[in-house]
Amino acid sequence: MVGTFVAATPTISGTAKVGKTLTASRGTWTPTPSTVTYVWKAGTTTLKSSTSNQLVIPVSAKGKQITVSVIGARSDYTTKTVTSAKTATVAAGTFSAPRPYLKGTVEYGHTVTAVRGTWSPSPSSLTYVWKINGTVVKRGTSASLFLRKAWNGKQVTVTVIGSRAGYTSKTITSYAKTI
């Protein structure tokens, strides 16, 4: 005779955001399965199938809802699959980044360099926007700016813009320094 599992509906905890970790709780099963598999899906697309009850949300899940199916198996029992409710729609990830600062001698005739610090995750592209008294004087991928004599006595700042697929772009501006 083949037995039948009694199983709770699994739940998902964590924030539905790219780069965050979700954790599944399978709940109580009677009897306890000898093997448990977690199948994570975004919509109808399988993201991961393993014995791990955790998922780091990939970029491909952005804009979708995630579910987890728990599959329990044991000798002499019919394999059982139970599926969680859907998460909230997966939001774009966010960067963690410090305020950039200027390195070098902040005087005309010298070059200053923007130090962006460590971003998490690492952006795939960076843009540096250099301003003198609030007016853009240079925009691009260069982290350095030569300070001209005409800017003497004025304020210099650099804004660092980081971007990566599946993440909200982040913009951070340094404190102003007087040339």
Coordinates of C-alpha atoms in Angstrom, one line a residue, residues 12-157:
I12 CA 8.1 32.7 1.1
S13 CA 9.9 35.4 3.2
G14 CA 12.1 38.2 2.0
T15 CA 11.8 41.2 -0.2
A16 CA 10.8 40.7 -3.9
K17 CA 13.6 42.8 -5.3
V18 CA 16.4 42.0 -7.8
G19 CA 19.5 40.9 -5.9
K20 CA 17.7 40.1 -2.6
T21 CA 17.4 36.6 -1.1
L22 CA 14.0 34.9 -0.7
T23 CA 13.6 32.0 1.8
A24 CA 11.0 29.2 1.5
S25 CA 9.5 27.6 4.6
R26 CA 8.0 24.2 3.7
G27 CA 5.9 24.0 6.8
T28 CA 5.0 20.7 8.5
W29 CA 4.8 17.5 6.5
T30 CA 3.5 14.2 7.8
P31 CA 5.4 12.0 7.6
T32 CA 8.7 13.8 7.1
P33 CA 9.9 13.4 3.5
S34 CA 13.3 11.8 2.9
T35 CA 14.0 14.2 0.0
V36 CA 12.8 17.7 -0.5
T37 CA 13.2 19.7 -3.7
Y38 CA 12.4 23.4 -4.0
V39 CA 11.4 24.7 -7.5
W40 CA 11.5 28.5 -7.8
K41 CA 9.6 30.1 -10.7
A42 CA 9.1 33.6 -12.0
G43 CA 5.8 33.3 -13.7
T44 CA 6.1 30.1 -15.6
T45 CA 9.8 30.2 -16.0
T46 CA 11.9 28.0 -13.7
L47 CA 14.7 29.9 -12.0
K48 CA 16.2 27.2 -9.8
S49 CA 15.4 23.6 -8.8
S50 CA 17.5 22.3 -5.9
T51 CA 17.5 21.2 -2.3
S52 CA 18.2 24.8 -1.2
N53 CA 15.3 26.7 0.2
Q54 CA 16.8 30.0 -0.8
L55 CA 16.9 32.0 -4.0
V56 CA 18.8 35.2 -4.9
I57 CA 16.5 37.0 -7.2
P58 CA 18.0 37.3 -10.7
V59 CA 17.5 40.2 -13.1
S60 CA 15.3 37.9 -15.3
A61 CA 12.6 37.9 -12.6
K62 CA 12.1 41.7 -12.6
G63 CA 8.5 42.6 -13.1
K64 CA 7.3 39.1 -12.4
Q65 CA 5.9 37.3 -9.3
I66 CA 7.8 34.4 -7.8
T67 CA 6.4 31.1 -6.4
V68 CA 8.1 28.1 -4.9
S69 CA 6.9 24.5 -5.2
V70 CA 8.1 22.0 -2.6
I71 CA 8.3 18.4 -3.8
G72 CA 8.5 15.8 -1.1
A73 CA 9.4 12.2 -1.6
R74 CA 9.8 9.1 0.5
S75 CA 9.7 5.3 -0.1
D76 CA 6.2 3.9 -0.1
Y77 CA 4.6 7.3 -0.4
T78 CA 3.2 9.1 -3.4
T79 CA 5.5 12.1 -4.3
K80 CA 3.7 15.3 -3.3
T81 CA 4.0 18.8 -4.7
V82 CA 2.7 21.9 -2.9
T83 CA 3.1 25.5 -4.3
S84 CA 3.2 28.8 -2.4
A85 CA 1.3 31.9 -3.0
K86 CA 2.9 34.4 -5.4
T87 CA 5.2 37.1 -4.0
A88 CA 4.7 40.8 -4.8
T89 CA 5.9 41.8 -8.3
V90 CA 9.7 41.8 -8.3
A91 CA 11.1 45.3 -8.2
A92 CA 14.3 46.6 -9.6
G93 CA 17.3 46.2 -7.4
T94 CA 19.1 49.1 -5.7
F95 CA 22.7 49.9 -5.3
S96 CA 24.5 50.6 -2.1
A97 CA 27.2 53.2 -2.6
P98 CA 29.1 55.7 -0.6
R99 CA 29.3 59.4 -1.4
P100 CA 32.2 60.1 -3.9
Y101 CA 35.0 62.4 -3.0
L102 CA 37.7 64.4 -4.8
K103 CA 41.4 63.3 -4.6
G104 CA 44.2 65.5 -5.5
T105 CA 45.1 69.2 -5.1
V106 CA 42.0 71.3 -5.6
E107 CA 43.7 74.3 -7.2
Y108 CA 43.7 75.5 -10.7
G109 CA 46.5 74.0 -12.8
H110 CA 46.0 70.6 -11.1
T111 CA 43.9 67.5 -11.9
V112 CA 41.5 66.1 -9.4
T113 CA 40.1 62.6 -9.5
A114 CA 36.7 61.3 -8.3
V115 CA 37.0 58.4 -5.9
R116 CA 33.6 56.6 -6.2
G117 CA 34.2 54.0 -3.4
T118 CA 32.8 50.5 -3.4
W119 CA 29.4 49.9 -5.0
S120 CA 27.3 46.8 -4.3
P121 CA 26.6 45.3 -6.7
S122 CA 29.2 46.6 -9.1
P123 CA 27.6 48.8 -11.8
S124 CA 28.1 47.8 -15.4
S125 CA 28.5 51.5 -16.4
L126 CA 29.5 54.7 -14.7
T127 CA 29.1 58.3 -15.8
Y128 CA 30.9 61.2 -14.2
V129 CA 29.3 64.6 -14.3
W130 CA 31.6 67.4 -13.3
K131 CA 30.2 70.8 -12.4
I132 CA 31.7 74.2 -11.6
N133 CA 29.3 76.4 -9.5
G134 CA 26.4 74.1 -10.6
T135 CA 27.1 74.2 -14.3
V136 CA 28.2 71.0 -16.1
V137 CA 31.7 71.4 -17.6
K138 CA 32.4 67.7 -18.4
R139 CA 30.3 64.6 -18.7
G140 CA 31.5 61.1 -19.6
T141 CA 33.5 58.1 -18.3
S142 CA 36.5 60.1 -17.1
A143 CA 37.0 60.2 -13.4
S144 CA 39.4 63.1 -13.7
L145 CA 39.1 66.8 -14.3
F146 CA 41.8 69.4 -15.0
L147 CA 41.0 72.6 -13.0
R148 CA 41.3 75.7 -15.2
K149 CA 42.4 79.1 -14.0
A150 CA 39.0 80.6 -14.9
W151 CA 37.5 78.5 -12.2
N152 CA 39.6 79.9 -9.4
G153 CA 37.4 80.6 -6.4
K154 CA 34.5 78.6 -7.7
Q155 CA 33.0 75.3 -6.4
V156 CA 33.7 72.0 -8.0
T157 CA 31.6 68.8 -7.6

